[in-house]
Amino acid sequence: MPPVTSGDDNTMEMLFNPVRLLLATAKDVVTVLALLVFFQIVVLRQPIPRPRRIVFGFFIVLVGMACFLGGLDLALFPVGRSMAKLPSG
């Protein structure tokens, strides 16, 4: 059986470039944050409580999501790819 490789050099490049991984994660999370801020200000018509704490929490979420997604890319996705290549029967 050949060794399991991801076949995606871009994934490995992202894993070993933490700034790029954080930016890619931020791109996904900022849309959710924007929706929440819009709802808070426009729909509820309430100011954002403790904005410094929310910005700090947002940064912590970014770091956590980036680590989680990096772990999935390293550990779980290669297993799924190898299972997809198995002959059926």
PDB file of N, CA and C in Angstrom:
ATOM      1  N   MET A   1       0.856  -1.173   0.000  1.00  0.00           N
ATOM      2  CA  MET A   1       0.000   0.000   0.000  1.00  0.00           C
ATOM      3  C   MET A   1       0.903   1.238   0.000  1.00  0.00           C
ATOM      4  N   PRO A   2       0.678   2.193  -0.905  1.00  0.00           N
ATOM      5  CA  PRO A   2       1.516   3.399  -0.955  1.00  0.00           C
ATOM      6  C   PRO A   2       1.234   4.293   0.245  1.00  0.00           C
ATOM      7  N   PRO A   3       2.215   5.117   0.609  1.00  0.00           N
ATOM      8  CA  PRO A   3       1.994   6.018   1.747  1.00  0.00           C
ATOM      9  C   PRO A   3       0.875   7.003   1.446  1.00  0.00           C
ATOM     10  N   VAL A   4       0.176   7.380   2.488  1.00  0.00           N
ATOM     11  CA  VAL A   4      -0.930   8.319   2.346  1.00  0.00           C
ATOM     12  C   VAL A   4      -0.364   9.724   2.236  1.00  0.00           C
ATOM     13  N   THR A   5      -0.697  10.400   1.169  1.00  0.00           N
ATOM     14  CA  THR A   5      -0.291  11.794   0.994  1.00  0.00           C
ATOM     15  C   THR A   5      -1.542  12.609   0.759  1.00  0.00           C
ATOM     16  N   SER A   6      -1.452  13.858   1.142  1.00  0.00           N
ATOM     17  CA  SER A   6      -2.635  14.707   1.006  1.00  0.00           C
ATOM     18  C   SER A   6      -2.903  15.062  -0.446  1.00  0.00           C
ATOM     19  N   GLY A   7      -1.865  15.142  -1.255  1.00  0.00           N
ATOM     20  CA  GLY A   7      -2.065  15.510  -2.640  1.00  0.00           C
ATOM     21  C   GLY A   7      -2.363  16.982  -2.838  1.00  0.00           C
ATOM     22  N   ASP A   8      -2.301  17.746  -1.776  1.00  0.00           N
ATOM     23  CA  ASP A   8      -2.615  19.163  -1.865  1.00  0.00           C
ATOM     24  C   ASP A   8      -1.483  19.954  -1.222  1.00  0.00           C
ATOM     25  N   ASP A   9      -0.568  20.445  -2.047  1.00  0.00           N
ATOM     26  CA  ASP A   9       0.573  21.201  -1.516  1.00  0.00           C
ATOM     27  C   ASP A   9       0.125  22.497  -0.863  1.00  0.00           C
ATOM     28  N   ASN A  10      -0.982  23.056  -1.318  1.00  0.00           N
ATOM     29  CA  ASN A  10      -1.494  24.299  -0.751  1.00  0.00           C
ATOM     30  C   ASN A  10      -1.878  24.114   0.713  1.00  0.00           C
ATOM     31  N   THR A  11      -2.436  22.952   1.057  1.00  0.00           N
ATOM     32  CA  THR A  11      -2.820  22.676   2.437  1.00  0.00           C
ATOM     33  C   THR A  11      -1.593  22.650   3.333  1.00  0.00           C
ATOM     34  N   MET A  12      -0.555  21.954   2.919  1.00  0.00           N
ATOM     35  CA  MET A  12       0.658  21.869   3.734  1.00  0.00           C
ATOM     36  C   MET A  12       1.323  23.234   3.859  1.00  0.00           C
ATOM     37  N   GLU A  13       1.294  24.004   2.780  1.00  0.00           N
ATOM     38  CA  GLU A  13       1.870  25.350   2.828  1.00  0.00           C
ATOM     39  C   GLU A  13       1.120  26.217   3.834  1.00  0.00           C
ATOM     40  N   MET A  14      -0.209  26.091   3.878  1.00  0.00           N
ATOM     41  CA  MET A  14      -1.002  26.874   4.812  1.00  0.00           C
ATOM     42  C   MET A  14      -0.745  26.464   6.255  1.00  0.00           C
ATOM     43  N   LEU A  15      -0.551  25.164   6.476  1.00  0.00           N
ATOM     44  CA  LEU A  15      -0.331  24.692   7.839  1.00  0.00           C
ATOM     45  C   LEU A  15       0.964  25.232   8.422  1.00  0.00           C
ATOM     46  N   PHE A  16       1.958  25.378   7.590  1.00  0.00           N
ATOM     47  CA  PHE A  16       3.246  25.826   8.086  1.00  0.00           C
ATOM     48  C   PHE A  16       3.452  27.328   7.913  1.00  0.00           C
ATOM     49  N   ASN A  17       2.408  28.030   7.547  1.00  0.00           N
ATOM     50  CA  ASN A  17       2.423  29.483   7.469  1.00  0.00           C
ATOM     51  C   ASN A  17       1.265  29.987   8.338  1.00  0.00           C
ATOM     52  N   PRO A  18       1.528  30.182   9.645  1.00  0.00           N
ATOM     53  CA  PRO A  18       0.425  30.514  10.558  1.00  0.00           C
ATOM     54  C   PRO A  18      -0.294  31.814  10.228  1.00  0.00           C
ATOM     55  N   VAL A  19       0.406  32.790   9.680  1.00  0.00           N
ATOM     56  CA  VAL A  19      -0.251  34.054   9.334  1.00  0.00           C
ATOM     57  C   VAL A  19      -1.281  33.824   8.234  1.00  0.00           C
ATOM     58  N   ARG A  20      -0.910  33.050   7.249  1.00  0.00           N
ATOM     59  CA  ARG A  20      -1.837  32.766   6.152  1.00  0.00           C
ATOM     60  C   ARG A  20      -3.027  31.941   6.654  1.00  0.00           C
ATOM     61  N   LEU A  21      -2.774  30.997   7.556  1.00  0.00           N
ATOM     62  CA  LEU A  21      -3.853  30.197   8.126  1.00  0.00           C
ATOM     63  C   LEU A  21      -4.807  31.068   8.940  1.00  0.00           C
ATOM     64  N   LEU A  22      -4.260  31.998   9.725  1.00  0.00           N
ATOM     65  CA  LEU A  22      -5.109  32.911  10.501  1.00  0.00           C
ATOM     66  C   LEU A  22      -5.935  33.813   9.590  1.00  0.00           C
ATOM     67  N   LEU A  23      -5.332  34.308   8.516  1.00  0.00           N
ATOM     68  CA  LEU A  23      -6.070  35.172   7.591  1.00  0.00           C
ATOM     69  C   LEU A  23      -7.189  34.413   6.880  1.00  0.00           C
ATOM     70  N   ALA A  24      -6.916  33.175   6.501  1.00  0.00           N
ATOM     71  CA  ALA A  24      -7.954  32.368   5.854  1.00  0.00           C
ATOM     72  C   ALA A  24      -9.095  32.087   6.827  1.00  0.00           C
ATOM     73  N   THR A  25      -8.768  31.827   8.080  1.00  0.00           N
ATOM     74  CA  THR A  25      -9.794  31.595   9.095  1.00  0.00           C
ATOM     75  C   THR A  25     -10.561  32.883   9.367  1.00  0.00           C
ATOM     76  N   ALA A  26      -9.849  34.009   9.443  1.00  0.00           N
ATOM     77  CA  ALA A  26     -10.495  35.299   9.707  1.00  0.00           C
ATOM     78  C   ALA A  26     -11.494  35.639   8.606  1.00  0.00           C
ATOM     79  N   LYS A  27     -11.148  35.318   7.381  1.00  0.00           N
ATOM     80  CA  LYS A  27     -12.050  35.594   6.266  1.00  0.00           C
ATOM     81  C   LYS A  27     -13.390  34.890   6.467  1.00  0.00           C
ATOM     82  N   ASP A  28     -13.347  33.685   7.004  1.00  0.00           N
ATOM     83  CA  ASP A  28     -14.577  32.939   7.227  1.00  0.00           C
ATOM     84  C   ASP A  28     -15.340  33.428   8.450  1.00  0.00           C
ATOM     85  N   VAL A  29     -14.621  33.820   9.491  1.00  0.00           N
ATOM     86  CA  VAL A  29     -15.266  34.177  10.757  1.00  0.00           C
ATOM     87  C   VAL A  29     -15.769  35.622  10.749  1.00  0.00           C
ATOM     88  N   VAL A  30     -15.141  36.492   9.986  1.00  0.00           N
ATOM     89  CA  VAL A  30     -15.536  37.905   9.961  1.00  0.00           C
ATOM     90  C   VAL A  30     -16.974  38.065   9.461  1.00  0.00           C
ATOM     91  N   THR A  31     -17.400  37.223   8.535  1.00  0.00           N
ATOM     92  CA  THR A  31     -18.778  37.335   8.044  1.00  0.00           C
ATOM     93  C   THR A  31     -19.785  37.054   9.161  1.00  0.00           C
ATOM     94  N   VAL A  32     -19.489  36.078  10.006  1.00  0.00           N
ATOM     95  CA  VAL A  32     -20.374  35.789  11.133  1.00  0.00           C
ATOM     96  C   VAL A  32     -20.368  36.953  12.117  1.00  0.00           C
ATOM     97  N   LEU A  33     -19.182  37.487  12.390  1.00  0.00           N
ATOM     98  CA  LEU A  33     -19.067  38.627  13.303  1.00  0.00           C
ATOM     99  C   LEU A  33     -19.831  39.830  12.760  1.00  0.00           C
ATOM    100  N   ALA A  34     -19.710  40.087  11.469  1.00  0.00           N
ATOM    101  CA  ALA A  34     -20.416  41.220  10.862  1.00  0.00           C
ATOM    102  C   ALA A  34     -21.928  41.045  10.988  1.00  0.00           C
ATOM    103  N   LEU A  35     -22.415  39.841  10.798  1.00  0.00           N
ATOM    104  CA  LEU A  35     -23.843  39.582  10.937  1.00  0.00           C
ATOM    105  C   LEU A  35     -24.307  39.821  12.370  1.00  0.00           C
ATOM    106  N   LEU A  36     -23.519  39.383  13.342  1.00  0.00           N
ATOM    107  CA  LEU A  36     -23.877  39.591  14.740  1.00  0.00           C
ATOM    108  C   LEU A  36     -23.864  41.075  15.119  1.00  0.00           C
ATOM    109  N   VAL A  37     -22.871  41.798  14.649  1.00  0.00           N
ATOM    110  CA  VAL A  37     -22.789  43.233  14.935  1.00  0.00           C
ATOM    111  C   VAL A  37     -23.961  43.960  14.269  1.00  0.00           C
ATOM    112  N   PHE A  38     -24.257  43.615  13.032  1.00  0.00           N
ATOM    113  CA  PHE A  38     -25.392  44.217  12.330  1.00  0.00           C
ATOM    114  C   PHE A  38     -26.688  43.977  13.109  1.00  0.00           C
ATOM    115  N   PHE A  39     -26.905  42.751  13.535  1.00  0.00           N
ATOM    116  CA  PHE A  39     -28.124  42.424  14.274  1.00  0.00           C
ATOM    117  C   PHE A  39     -28.193  43.208  15.583  1.00  0.00           C
ATOM    118  N   GLN A  40     -27.058  43.295  16.279  1.00  0.00           N
ATOM    119  CA  GLN A  40     -27.026  43.992  17.571  1.00  0.00           C
ATOM    120  C   GLN A  40     -27.345  45.481  17.398  1.00  0.00           C
ATOM    121  N   ILE A  41     -26.750  46.111  16.389  1.00  0.00           N
ATOM    122  CA  ILE A  41     -26.886  47.560  16.231  1.00  0.00           C
ATOM    123  C   ILE A  41     -28.178  47.944  15.496  1.00  0.00           C
ATOM    124  N   VAL A  42     -28.478  47.254  14.396  1.00  0.00           N
ATOM    125  CA  VAL A  42     -29.606  47.658  13.563  1.00  0.00           C
ATOM    126  C   VAL A  42     -30.929  47.079  14.061  1.00  0.00           C
ATOM    127  N   VAL A  43     -30.963  45.803  14.350  1.00  0.00           N
ATOM    128  CA  VAL A  43     -32.224  45.166  14.718  1.00  0.00           C
ATOM    129  C   VAL A  43     -32.560  45.417  16.192  1.00  0.00           C
ATOM    130  N   LEU A  44     -31.616  45.139  17.067  1.00  0.00           N
ATOM    131  CA  LEU A  44     -31.869  45.319  18.495  1.00  0.00           C
ATOM    132  C   LEU A  44     -31.705  46.767  18.956  1.00  0.00           C
ATOM    133  N   ARG A  45     -30.969  47.550  18.168  1.00  0.00           N
ATOM    134  CA  ARG A  45     -30.705  48.967  18.476  1.00  0.00           C
ATOM    135  C   ARG A  45     -30.068  49.134  19.860  1.00  0.00           C
ATOM    136  N   GLN A  46     -29.087  48.281  20.110  1.00  0.00           N
ATOM    137  CA  GLN A  46     -28.347  48.321  21.366  1.00  0.00           C
ATOM    138  C   GLN A  46     -26.863  48.510  21.052  1.00  0.00           C
ATOM    139  N   PRO A  47     -26.139  49.246  21.880  1.00  0.00           N
ATOM    140  CA  PRO A  47     -24.692  49.367  21.663  1.00  0.00           C
ATOM    141  C   PRO A  47     -23.999  48.036  21.973  1.00  0.00           C
ATOM    142  N   ILE A  48     -22.820  47.876  21.425  1.00  0.00           N
ATOM    143  CA  ILE A  48     -22.023  46.677  21.676  1.00  0.00           C
ATOM    144  C   ILE A  48     -21.468  46.763  23.102  1.00  0.00           C
ATOM    145  N   PRO A  49     -21.828  45.832  23.983  1.00  0.00           N
ATOM    146  CA  PRO A  49     -21.303  45.892  25.353  1.00  0.00           C
ATOM    147  C   PRO A  49     -19.862  45.371  25.400  1.00  0.00           C
ATOM    148  N   ARG A  50     -19.020  46.055  26.125  1.00  0.00           N
ATOM    149  CA  ARG A  50     -17.619  45.666  26.331  1.00  0.00           C
ATOM    150  C   ARG A  50     -16.911  45.307  25.016  1.00  0.00           C
ATOM    151  N   PRO A  51     -16.739  46.263  24.109  1.00  0.00           N
ATOM    152  CA  PRO A  51     -16.152  45.948  22.796  1.00  0.00           C
ATOM    153  C   PRO A  51     -14.716  45.421  22.883  1.00  0.00           C
ATOM    154  N   ARG A  52     -13.931  45.883  23.864  1.00  0.00           N
ATOM    155  CA  ARG A  52     -12.559  45.381  23.985  1.00  0.00           C
ATOM    156  C   ARG A  52     -12.555  43.890  24.306  1.00  0.00           C
ATOM    157  N   ARG A  53     -13.472  43.487  25.159  1.00  0.00           N
ATOM    158  CA  ARG A  53     -13.562  42.076  25.514  1.00  0.00           C
ATOM    159  C   ARG A  53     -14.020  41.241  24.314  1.00  0.00           C
ATOM    160  N   ILE A  54     -14.904  41.783  23.514  1.00  0.00           N
ATOM    161  CA  ILE A  54     -15.387  41.072  22.331  1.00  0.00           C
ATOM    162  C   ILE A  54     -14.277  40.939  21.292  1.00  0.00           C
ATOM    163  N   VAL A  55     -13.475  41.973  21.099  1.00  0.00           N
ATOM    164  CA  VAL A  55     -12.353  41.904  20.161  1.00  0.00           C
ATOM    165  C   VAL A  55     -11.335  40.874  20.633  1.00  0.00           C
ATOM    166  N   PHE A  56     -11.058  40.854  21.933  1.00  0.00           N
ATOM    167  CA  PHE A  56     -10.136  39.859  22.478  1.00  0.00           C
ATOM    168  C   PHE A  56     -10.697  38.448  22.274  1.00  0.00           C
ATOM    169  N   GLY A  57     -11.972  38.259  22.541  1.00  0.00           N
ATOM    170  CA  GLY A  57     -12.604  36.958  22.333  1.00  0.00           C
ATOM    171  C   GLY A  57     -12.587  36.541  20.871  1.00  0.00           C
ATOM    172  N   PHE A  58     -12.774  37.501  19.980  1.00  0.00           N
ATOM    173  CA  PHE A  58     -12.711  37.217  18.544  1.00  0.00           C
ATOM    174  C   PHE A  58     -11.330  36.714  18.160  1.00  0.00           C
ATOM    175  N   PHE A  59     -10.289  37.331  18.701  1.00  0.00           N
ATOM    176  CA  PHE A  59      -8.924  36.890  18.412  1.00  0.00           C
ATOM    177  C   PHE A  59      -8.692  35.473  18.929  1.00  0.00           C
ATOM    178  N   ILE A  60      -9.182  35.184  20.126  1.00  0.00           N
ATOM    179  CA  ILE A  60      -9.025  33.846  20.692  1.00  0.00           C
ATOM    180  C   ILE A  60      -9.773  32.813  19.841  1.00  0.00           C
ATOM    181  N   VAL A  61     -10.961  33.166  19.363  1.00  0.00           N
ATOM    182  CA  VAL A  61     -11.718  32.271  18.481  1.00  0.00           C
ATOM    183  C   VAL A  61     -10.937  32.012  17.196  1.00  0.00           C
ATOM    184  N   LEU A  62     -10.331  33.044  16.632  1.00  0.00           N
ATOM    185  CA  LEU A  62      -9.534  32.865  15.411  1.00  0.00           C
ATOM    186  C   LEU A  62      -8.387  31.891  15.623  1.00  0.00           C
ATOM    187  N   VAL A  63      -7.667  32.065  16.714  1.00  0.00           N
ATOM    188  CA  VAL A  63      -6.537  31.181  16.991  1.00  0.00           C
ATOM    189  C   VAL A  63      -7.030  29.743  17.197  1.00  0.00           C
ATOM    190  N   GLY A  64      -8.098  29.581  17.957  1.00  0.00           N
ATOM    191  CA  GLY A  64      -8.637  28.248  18.199  1.00  0.00           C
ATOM    192  C   GLY A  64      -9.136  27.573  16.936  1.00  0.00           C
ATOM    193  N   MET A  65      -9.857  28.311  16.110  1.00  0.00           N
ATOM    194  CA  MET A  65     -10.358  27.744  14.853  1.00  0.00           C
ATOM    195  C   MET A  65      -9.218  27.374  13.912  1.00  0.00           C
ATOM    196  N   ALA A  66      -8.188  28.221  13.862  1.00  0.00           N
ATOM    197  CA  ALA A  66      -7.042  27.929  13.001  1.00  0.00           C
ATOM    198  C   ALA A  66      -6.332  26.653  13.471  1.00  0.00           C
ATOM    199  N   CYS A  67      -6.153  26.508  14.766  1.00  0.00           N
ATOM    200  CA  CYS A  67      -5.523  25.285  15.299  1.00  0.00           C
ATOM    201  C   CYS A  67      -6.386  24.065  15.021  1.00  0.00           C
ATOM    202  N   PHE A  68      -7.682  24.191  15.211  1.00  0.00           N
ATOM    203  CA  PHE A  68      -8.596  23.082  14.967  1.00  0.00           C
ATOM    204  C   PHE A  68      -8.566  22.655  13.498  1.00  0.00           C
ATOM    205  N   LEU A  69      -8.668  23.623  12.591  1.00  0.00           N
ATOM    206  CA  LEU A  69      -8.662  23.301  11.168  1.00  0.00           C
ATOM    207  C   LEU A  69      -7.315  22.744  10.724  1.00  0.00           C
ATOM    208  N   GLY A  70      -6.227  23.262  11.300  1.00  0.00           N
ATOM    209  CA  GLY A  70      -4.907  22.714  11.000  1.00  0.00           C
ATOM    210  C   GLY A  70      -4.793  21.270  11.452  1.00  0.00           C
ATOM    211  N   GLY A  71      -5.336  20.961  12.617  1.00  0.00           N
ATOM    212  CA  GLY A  71      -5.326  19.591  13.100  1.00  0.00           C
ATOM    213  C   GLY A  71      -6.151  18.664  12.220  1.00  0.00           C
ATOM    214  N   LEU A  72      -7.295  19.141  11.755  1.00  0.00           N
ATOM    215  CA  LEU A  72      -8.098  18.334  10.839  1.00  0.00           C
ATOM    216  C   LEU A  72      -7.337  18.047   9.558  1.00  0.00           C
ATOM    217  N   ASP A  73      -6.665  19.062   9.025  1.00  0.00           N
ATOM    218  CA  ASP A  73      -5.899  18.872   7.795  1.00  0.00           C
ATOM    219  C   ASP A  73      -4.761  17.871   7.985  1.00  0.00           C
ATOM    220  N   LEU A  74      -4.138  17.885   9.143  1.00  0.00           N
ATOM    221  CA  LEU A  74      -3.018  16.981   9.383  1.00  0.00           C
ATOM    222  C   LEU A  74      -3.456  15.559   9.721  1.00  0.00           C
ATOM    223  N   ALA A  75      -4.538  15.411  10.472  1.00  0.00           N
ATOM    224  CA  ALA A  75      -4.870  14.100  11.011  1.00  0.00           C
ATOM    225  C   ALA A  75      -6.079  13.437  10.359  1.00  0.00           C
ATOM    226  N   LEU A  76      -7.165  14.149  10.228  1.00  0.00           N
ATOM    227  CA  LEU A  76      -8.405  13.508   9.822  1.00  0.00           C
ATOM    228  C   LEU A  76      -8.605  13.464   8.310  1.00  0.00           C
ATOM    229  N   PHE A  77      -8.316  14.524   7.606  1.00  0.00           N
ATOM    230  CA  PHE A  77      -8.551  14.556   6.166  1.00  0.00           C
ATOM    231  C   PHE A  77      -7.730  13.522   5.405  1.00  0.00           C
ATOM    232  N   PRO A  78      -6.450  13.293   5.753  1.00  0.00           N
ATOM    233  CA  PRO A  78      -5.709  12.234   5.048  1.00  0.00           C
ATOM    234  C   PRO A  78      -6.343  10.849   5.216  1.00  0.00           C
ATOM    235  N   VAL A  79      -6.914  10.574   6.377  1.00  0.00           N
ATOM    236  CA  VAL A  79      -7.580   9.285   6.588  1.00  0.00           C
ATOM    237  C   VAL A  79      -8.791   9.172   5.663  1.00  0.00           C
ATOM    238  N   GLY A  80      -9.562  10.238   5.564  1.00  0.00           N
ATOM    239  CA  GLY A  80     -10.718  10.236   4.673  1.00  0.00           C
ATOM    240  C   GLY A  80     -10.320  10.069   3.224  1.00  0.00           C
ATOM    241  N   ARG A  81      -9.229  10.713   2.825  1.00  0.00           N
ATOM    242  CA  ARG A  81      -8.761  10.565   1.432  1.00  0.00           C
ATOM    243  C   ARG A  81      -8.320   9.139   1.159  1.00  0.00           C
ATOM    244  N   SER A  82      -7.627   8.536   2.122  1.00  0.00           N
ATOM    245  CA  SER A  82      -7.165   7.164   1.905  1.00  0.00           C
ATOM    246  C   SER A  82      -8.343   6.202   1.860  1.00  0.00           C
ATOM    247  N   MET A  83      -9.370   6.453   2.663  1.00  0.00           N
ATOM    248  CA  MET A  83     -10.565   5.596   2.627  1.00  0.00           C
ATOM    249  C   MET A  83     -11.312   5.754   1.301  1.00  0.00           C
ATOM    250  N   ALA A  84     -11.292   6.938   0.750  1.00  0.00           N
ATOM    251  CA  ALA A  84     -11.970   7.171  -0.523  1.00  0.00           C
ATOM    252  C   ALA A  84     -11.271   6.467  -1.667  1.00  0.00           C
ATOM    253  N   LYS A  85      -9.967   6.208  -1.527  1.00  0.00           N
ATOM    254  CA  LYS A  85      -9.203   5.547  -2.581  1.00  0.00           C
ATOM    255  C   LYS A  85      -9.238   4.027  -2.481  1.00  0.00           C
ATOM    256  N   LEU A  86      -9.795   3.484  -1.395  1.00  0.00           N
ATOM    257  CA  LEU A  86      -9.855   2.035  -1.228  1.00  0.00           C
ATOM    258  C   LEU A  86     -10.783   1.434  -2.270  1.00  0.00           C
ATOM    259  N   PRO A  87     -10.408   0.268  -2.810  1.00  0.00           N
ATOM    260  CA  PRO A  87     -11.316  -0.374  -3.775  1.00  0.00           C
ATOM    261  C   PRO A  87     -12.553  -0.904  -3.062  1.00  0.00           C
ATOM    262  N   SER A  88     -13.682  -0.748  -3.686  1.00  0.00           N
ATOM    263  CA  SER A  88     -14.919  -1.251  -3.077  1.00  0.00           C
ATOM    264  C   SER A  88     -15.063  -2.740  -3.414  1.00  0.00           C
ATOM    265  N   GLY A  89     -15.680  -3.438  -2.500  1.00  0.00           N
ATOM    266  CA  GLY A  89     -15.865  -4.849  -2.825  1.00  0.00           C
ATOM    267  C   GLY A  89     -15.846  -5.726  -1.702  1.00  0.00           C
TER     268      GLY A  89
END
